[in-house]
Amino acid sequence: MSEIYIETCVKADIHKVFDLARDIDLHQQSVSKSREKAIAGRTSGLIEENETVTWRAKHLGVYQTHTSKIVSMEKPYQFTDIMLEGTFKSLKHQHIFKEKEGFTLMIDKFEFESPFGIIGKLFNRFFLTNYLRNFLLERNAVIKKTAEL
């Protein structure tokens, strides 16, 4: 299992940051490089607990489909999504929000496992972890910019 941990400081109210992080429309804007589009389940607005969304995106030159489900949510402090179907062997993304003086700390705990045993582990270590970290950082930059307007 590989893990990515990211902290992003946002000068905005925790409720605003929480809602922007689960906004399907903003997500699609933030990852436009991969042409990510919500194609089934919740396809617009704010995703809620027990809802699913199916994404279609071009990653590494190949179109892929990925279905996630929000398995827990405690507004405005956390929500967690897991992959139900997709390319990974497993994927879990915890979104955690903490109120600080004058800002919100947004934390991503992103755990994933690639298929293909040792080959998948090597691919994670030497390429995929950095690719996914950059993907999340770009997404967070859009959330931060939008929240701080």
Steps between C-alpha positions, in 0.01 A plus 500: 500500500633844405398816685504868416457758777442866411419802719359815340437823694199693372409849623126430506223368723503122559143461366593668171815290455313179589229571242749593228689174558186295431371713211483284187496802266809657656677165495444475125645851454801425720603189307426621149845383379382140529162586344335350808122496475231366734294260287280310749369520855531853638616702197457856632480691827609383845551127549354358822557194717407169331495660155714379213663674207649340191782691336640465151845648449812473291799404713834395358357518148216255569133569575399340828179468698494518879200473735529636855263494794492736798505251788515745789437870556507724804422854388717712486788292640549200273378281222647181358459348157601156381527353153225254413619434143804615310861445407642472851498189715380729781467873565391699806506880526441668837426873489554659842434864596619678813418852615803707589530870583410679180519201269391144430750216483396261224665156528502228235583143597503309174568126516519286189619165377570416139435159350778278360685414822866603512480674160214716633698580816802609296278710272350667809838574650673636192215674319139480612537647849651822361243514219211471749660745746520761222140424399383564859715813536348650183150420627577654840641814340165557326307441823730743682477768231120472479454504880724803547319719244 
